[in-house]
Each structure stands twice: as structure tokens, then as C-alpha cells.
Coordinates of C-alpha atoms in Angstrom, one line a residue:
Chain A
M231 CA 33.8 1.1 25.4
R232 CA 36.7 -0.2 23.3
K233 CA 40.2 0.1 24.7
P234 CA 42.5 2.6 23.0
E235 CA 44.8 -0.3 21.9
E236 CA 41.8 -1.9 20.1
Q237 CA 41.0 1.3 18.4
F238 CA 44.6 1.7 17.5
M239 CA 44.8 -1.8 15.9
E240 CA 41.6 -1.2 14.0
L241 CA 42.9 2.1 12.6
E242 CA 46.1 0.3 11.5
K243 CA 44.2 -2.5 9.9
E244 CA 42.0 0.0 8.0
I245 CA 45.0 1.9 6.7
R246 CA 46.7 -1.3 5.7
R247 CA 43.6 -2.4 3.8
K248 CA 43.6 0.8 1.8
L249 CA 47.3 0.4 1.1
E250 CA 47.2 -3.3 0.4
N251 CA 48.0 -3.1 -3.3
H252 CA 50.7 -0.5 -2.8
L253 CA 52.6 -2.1 0.1
P254 CA 55.1 -4.2 -1.9
A255 CA 56.0 -1.3 -4.2
I256 CA 56.4 1.1 -1.2
E257 CA 58.6 -1.5 0.6
K258 CA 60.8 -1.9 -2.5
S259 CA 61.1 1.8 -3.0
L260 CA 62.1 2.3 0.7
M261 CA 64.7 -0.5 0.4
E262 CA 66.2 1.0 -2.7
M263 CA 66.7 4.5 -1.4
D264 CA 70.3 5.7 -0.9
D265 CA 72.3 8.8 -0.4
L266 CA 70.3 9.7 2.7
S267 CA 71.5 11.8 5.7
P268 CA 71.8 9.9 9.0
P269 CA 68.5 11.2 10.3
E270 CA 66.8 10.4 7.0
E271 CA 68.3 6.9 7.1
M272 CA 66.7 6.4 10.6
A273 CA 63.4 7.7 9.3
R274 CA 63.7 5.3 6.3
Q275 CA 64.3 2.3 8.5
F276 CA 61.4 3.3 10.7
L277 CA 59.0 3.6 7.8
L278 CA 60.2 0.3 6.4
E279 CA 59.6 -1.5 9.6
I280 CA 56.1 0.1 9.9
I281 CA 55.3 -1.1 6.4
K282 CA 56.5 -4.6 7.3
G283 CA 54.2 -4.6 10.3
N284 CA 56.9 -4.2 13.0
G285 CA 55.9 -0.6 13.9
E286 CA 55.8 -1.1 17.7
E287 CA 59.2 -2.9 17.9
A288 CA 60.7 -0.2 15.6
A289 CA 59.3 2.6 17.8
D290 CA 60.9 0.9 20.8
L291 CA 64.3 0.6 19.1
L292 CA 64.1 4.1 17.5
S293 CA 63.3 5.8 20.9
L294 CA 66.6 4.4 22.2
K295 CA 68.5 5.3 19.1
M296 CA 67.1 8.8 19.2
L297 CA 68.2 9.3 22.8
H298 CA 71.7 8.0 21.9
E299 CA 72.0 10.4 18.9
R300 CA 70.3 13.2 20.8
M301 CA 67.8 13.4 18.0
S302 CA 64.6 15.4 18.6
M303 CA 61.1 14.4 17.5
G304 CA 61.0 17.5 15.3
E305 CA 64.1 16.3 13.4
L306 CA 62.6 12.8 13.0
V307 CA 59.2 14.1 11.7
S308 CA 61.0 16.4 9.2
S309 CA 63.3 13.5 8.1
I310 CA 60.2 11.3 7.5
G311 CA 58.8 14.1 5.4
H312 CA 62.0 14.2 3.3
V313 CA 62.0 10.5 2.8
L314 CA 58.3 10.4 1.8
K315 CA 58.9 13.3 -0.6
Q316 CA 61.7 11.4 -2.4
M317 CA 59.4 8.4 -3.0
H318 CA 57.1 10.4 -5.4
L319 CA 54.0 8.6 -4.3
E320 CA 50.4 9.3 -5.3
R321 CA 48.7 11.9 -3.0
E322 CA 46.3 9.3 -1.5
V323 CA 48.9 6.7 -0.8
M324 CA 51.1 9.4 0.7
D325 CA 48.3 10.5 3.0
E326 CA 47.7 6.9 4.2
I327 CA 51.4 6.3 4.9
Q328 CA 51.5 9.5 6.8
K329 CA 48.5 8.3 8.9
L330 CA 50.2 5.0 9.5
A331 CA 53.5 6.8 10.5
S332 CA 51.5 9.1 12.8
V333 CA 50.1 6.1 14.7
Y334 CA 53.6 4.9 15.4
L335 CA 55.0 8.4 16.1
A336 CA 52.5 8.5 18.9
V337 CA 53.9 5.2 20.2
L338 CA 57.4 6.6 19.8
S339 CA 56.5 9.8 21.7
E340 CA 55.1 7.8 24.6
R341 CA 58.3 5.7 24.7
M342 CA 60.5 8.8 24.7
F343 CA 58.4 10.4 27.4
H344 CA 58.9 7.3 29.6
H345 CA 62.7 7.2 28.9
F346 CA 63.0 10.9 29.9
L347 CA 60.9 10.4 33.0
R348 CA 62.9 7.4 34.1
A349 CA 66.2 9.1 33.3
V350 CA 65.4 12.3 35.3
S351 CA 64.0 10.2 38.1
S352 CA 67.1 8.0 38.3
I353 CA 69.6 10.8 38.1
T354 CA 67.9 13.2 40.5
G355 CA 66.3 10.6 42.8
M356 CA 62.9 12.4 42.4
S357 CA 60.0 10.0 42.1
E358 CA 58.0 9.9 38.8
K359 CA 55.0 11.1 40.8
L360 CA 57.0 14.1 42.0
L361 CA 58.1 14.9 38.4
R362 CA 54.5 14.7 37.2
N363 CA 53.6 17.0 40.1
F364 CA 56.2 19.5 38.9
A365 CA 54.6 19.4 35.4
R366 CA 51.1 19.9 36.9
L367 CA 52.3 22.9 38.9
N368 CA 54.0 24.4 35.9
L369 CA 50.9 23.9 33.8
E370 CA 48.7 25.5 36.5
E371 CA 51.1 28.5 36.7
K372 CA 51.0 28.8 32.9
L373 CA 47.2 28.6 32.9
S374 CA 47.0 31.3 35.7
I375 CA 49.3 33.6 33.6
D376 CA 47.1 33.0 30.5
R377 CA 44.0 33.8 32.5
K378 CA 45.5 37.0 33.8
D379 CA 46.5 37.9 30.2
E380 CA 42.9 37.3 29.1
Q381 CA 41.6 39.4 31.9
Y382 CA 43.8 42.3 30.9
A383 CA 42.9 41.8 27.2
G384 CA 39.2 41.7 28.1
G385 CA 39.3 44.6 30.6
Chain B
M38 CA 40.4 11.3 63.0
N39 CA 39.5 12.8 59.6
S40 CA 42.1 14.5 57.3
T41 CA 40.7 18.0 57.9
A42 CA 41.0 17.7 61.7
T43 CA 44.5 16.2 61.3
G44 CA 45.5 19.0 59.0
E45 CA 44.2 21.6 61.4
K46 CA 46.0 19.9 64.3
L47 CA 49.3 19.9 62.3
R48 CA 48.9 23.6 61.4
H49 CA 48.2 24.5 65.0
V50 CA 51.4 22.7 66.1
L51 CA 53.4 24.5 63.4
R52 CA 51.9 27.9 64.4
S53 CA 52.9 27.3 68.1
I54 CA 56.4 26.2 67.2
M55 CA 56.8 29.3 65.0
D56 CA 55.6 31.6 67.8
E57 CA 58.0 29.9 70.1
T58 CA 61.1 30.0 67.9
G59 CA 60.6 33.0 65.6
V60 CA 60.7 30.8 62.4
E61 CA 58.6 32.4 59.7
G62 CA 57.5 29.5 57.7
M63 CA 57.1 25.7 58.1
I64 CA 56.0 23.3 55.4
V65 CA 55.3 19.6 55.9
F66 CA 55.2 17.6 52.7
T67 CA 55.2 14.1 51.3
M68 CA 58.3 13.0 49.3
D69 CA 56.0 13.0 46.2
G70 CA 55.8 16.8 46.7
F71 CA 52.3 17.0 48.0
P72 CA 51.6 19.4 51.0
V73 CA 50.6 17.8 54.3
A74 CA 50.4 21.1 56.3
S75 CA 52.0 24.5 56.3
E76 CA 52.2 27.9 57.8
I77 CA 54.1 30.6 55.9
R78 CA 54.3 34.1 57.3
A79 CA 57.3 35.2 55.2
T80 CA 55.2 35.6 52.0
G81 CA 51.8 37.2 51.5
E82 CA 50.9 34.6 49.0
M83 CA 50.2 31.0 49.9
L84 CA 52.9 28.9 48.2
E85 CA 52.2 25.7 49.9
E86 CA 52.1 23.5 46.8
L87 CA 55.2 25.0 45.2
F88 CA 57.3 24.8 48.4
S89 CA 56.1 21.2 48.9
A90 CA 57.2 20.2 45.4
I91 CA 60.5 22.1 45.7
G92 CA 61.2 20.7 49.1
A93 CA 60.6 17.1 47.9
G94 CA 62.8 17.8 44.9
L95 CA 65.7 19.2 47.0
A96 CA 65.5 16.3 49.5
S97 CA 65.5 13.8 46.6
L98 CA 68.5 15.4 44.9
A99 CA 70.4 15.7 48.1
E100 CA 69.7 12.1 49.1
N101 CA 70.7 10.8 45.6
T102 CA 73.9 12.8 45.7
L103 CA 74.8 11.3 49.1
K104 CA 73.8 7.8 47.8
N105 CA 76.2 8.2 44.8
I106 CA 79.2 8.9 47.1
G107 CA 78.2 6.4 49.8
M108 CA 77.3 9.1 52.3
L109 CA 73.7 8.3 53.2
P110 CA 71.6 9.1 55.2
L111 CA 70.7 12.7 54.7
S112 CA 70.7 14.6 58.1
R113 CA 69.5 17.9 56.9
L114 CA 69.8 20.4 54.0
T115 CA 70.7 24.1 54.7
I116 CA 70.2 26.9 52.2
E117 CA 71.7 30.2 53.4
S118 CA 71.1 33.6 52.0
P119 CA 71.9 37.1 53.4
R120 CA 68.1 37.5 53.6
G121 CA 67.4 34.3 55.5
N122 CA 67.9 30.6 55.7
I123 CA 66.0 27.5 54.8
L124 CA 66.5 24.2 56.7
L125 CA 65.1 20.9 55.4
E126 CA 64.9 17.6 57.1
K127 CA 63.1 14.3 56.6
A128 CA 60.8 13.3 59.4
N129 CA 60.7 9.8 58.1
Q130 CA 60.8 8.0 54.7
E131 CA 57.7 9.6 53.4
I132 CA 57.5 13.1 55.1
G133 CA 59.8 16.1 54.8
I134 CA 59.8 19.3 56.8
M135 CA 61.1 22.7 55.7
A136 CA 61.6 25.7 57.9
L137 CA 62.1 29.3 56.6
A138 CA 63.5 32.1 58.8
G139 CA 65.1 35.5 58.6
P140 CA 68.8 36.0 59.1
S141 CA 68.4 36.9 62.8
I142 CA 67.2 33.4 63.7
P143 CA 70.1 31.1 64.4
L144 CA 70.3 27.8 62.5
G145 CA 70.3 26.0 65.8
I146 CA 66.8 27.4 66.7
M147 CA 65.6 26.3 63.2
R148 CA 66.8 22.8 63.9
V149 CA 65.0 22.8 67.2
A150 CA 61.8 23.9 65.4
I151 CA 62.1 21.1 62.9
Q152 CA 62.8 18.5 65.5
K153 CA 59.8 19.6 67.5
A154 CA 57.6 19.5 64.4
S155 CA 59.0 16.0 63.5
T156 CA 58.1 14.7 66.9
E157 CA 54.6 16.2 66.8
I158 CA 54.0 14.9 63.3
D159 CA 54.9 11.4 64.4
R160 CA 52.6 11.7 67.3
I161 CA 49.6 13.2 65.4
L162 CA 50.0 10.8 62.4
G163 CA 50.2 7.9 64.8
R164 CA 53.7 6.8 63.8
E165 CA 55.3 7.3 67.2
Q166 CA 57.4 4.3 68.1
T167 CA 57.1 3.0 71.7

């Protein structure tokens, strides 16, 4: 079975192949954009680095910037949407860029999760294992409430 | 000794300490928040997992607070309420013990209960230092 990283790289290659002829124009368009709000500017830089092939490094850097600016993932996703809309791309090209961005948004989410885990662990002194244990207990409690709700609904 | 036998032995020890002292609940947990053994009479429901995670969380927070002001080590943590008290101590680096009791049980008795449990845990888990 292939490792997730290999599948991930293959997916990126495939998207890049499809976008090959459009990449220079997309890069130019992203570089020429102005009058953006600060979150949109962060989204633009992120997209630009992804197009240039520096997605992983950009995700690393952006995760720190987002923590510093207290920016949420929702805000970033919405800003990416705004930037893409302003580029007036063909539907198919737009879809492929969104796919490429999703790949690196997943990397970014993972980085953010680790920053949070490390921060909470460092400030509270709770081990990462204990924090994961809290999440598991909370999930189990939620599942148990859902099951009870289903029972009531069914009964 | 297998883990079921060890767990049963620990529970037996907790039960006898509780009978002796009037403490209504004792929970032994790892500092990762996993239960080692417990006896809880105060609640109808078995909340072993939740109490273990909360106990480990409280101990970590208290230790980190003391660390930040240069006041380590943590001796014990006391939570007082008109309806009862909770006392928490670390038996060693990995294990914590929490005792729950009604307001009529003096804190001193709860400390004795925890100290007894700590000694027994060391003995049963083979950590007694000679």
C-alpha cells in the first residue's frame, strides 16, 4: 500500500499536469492583484506559493502567521474564495486550483492542530496524550448523547 | 501478576481504605489521564475515565503553575465545597491519586487515606524502594 505522502504527491503532480499551460498566467494574475484586505493578501500569497511549488513551506509559514493574527481557518478559506473569484478563471482551471489549494489547506490544518496541541500542552503542563484523551472522552460523550437522541427519536 | 489481578488487588486496597476512613471515592490514574483503579461510592454512575482525565489535568495545571513561580514540587491539591472535598496527590511521577469525601470527613483523614493508598500502590506495582 502506498504511503499517504506518496498519494499526496501524485495528486499534486496530476493537478499540476492539468494546469501546466495555465500556471504562468495564474502566477502573473496573482502577482498583479492589489487592493486586497489583509486576510485576502495572506490568501493571495499562499496561493502564489502553492502555484510556485512551495506549498508545504507556505503552509508552515502561514500557520504561524495565522496564529499571530488570530485568523481562523474559515476566514482563510473564505479569503481564498474571494481571491479566486477576482481572478476570473475558467471553471475547469478554477476547480483544479481549488483542488490544489485543498491539498495544502489539509497540510495547514495539520500544522495548526499541532501548534494548538503544543501550546495548550506547554501552558497547562498537560501531556499531548492527556489532551488527546480529553478529546476522545468528549467525543464518546457526544456519541452517547447522539445515541440517546436516536433512541428517543426511534422509540 | 497479570493486569486484571493487579487491578483487582488495587481495588481491594482502595475499598478497605475507604471502609476504614469513610472516604467515598478513590481514583488512581496515570498522568496521561488513564484509569489504573478506582472505587467511587459517591455517584451511582461509574465515572472512572472522566475522573482520571480530570485528575491528571488538575495535577498537571497545578504543577505547571508551581513550576512557573519556582515553587515545585506539588504536595497536594485540595478542592473544597460545602458538599464535600476532593484531595489529589501524586504517588510518583506517573501515578496520581484522588480521594472524594463528604463534608463530615476531615481533610486530615483524607490525607491519611491517600498516603495509605500511595504506599500500597508502590508495593503492589513493585515500586517500593528498599
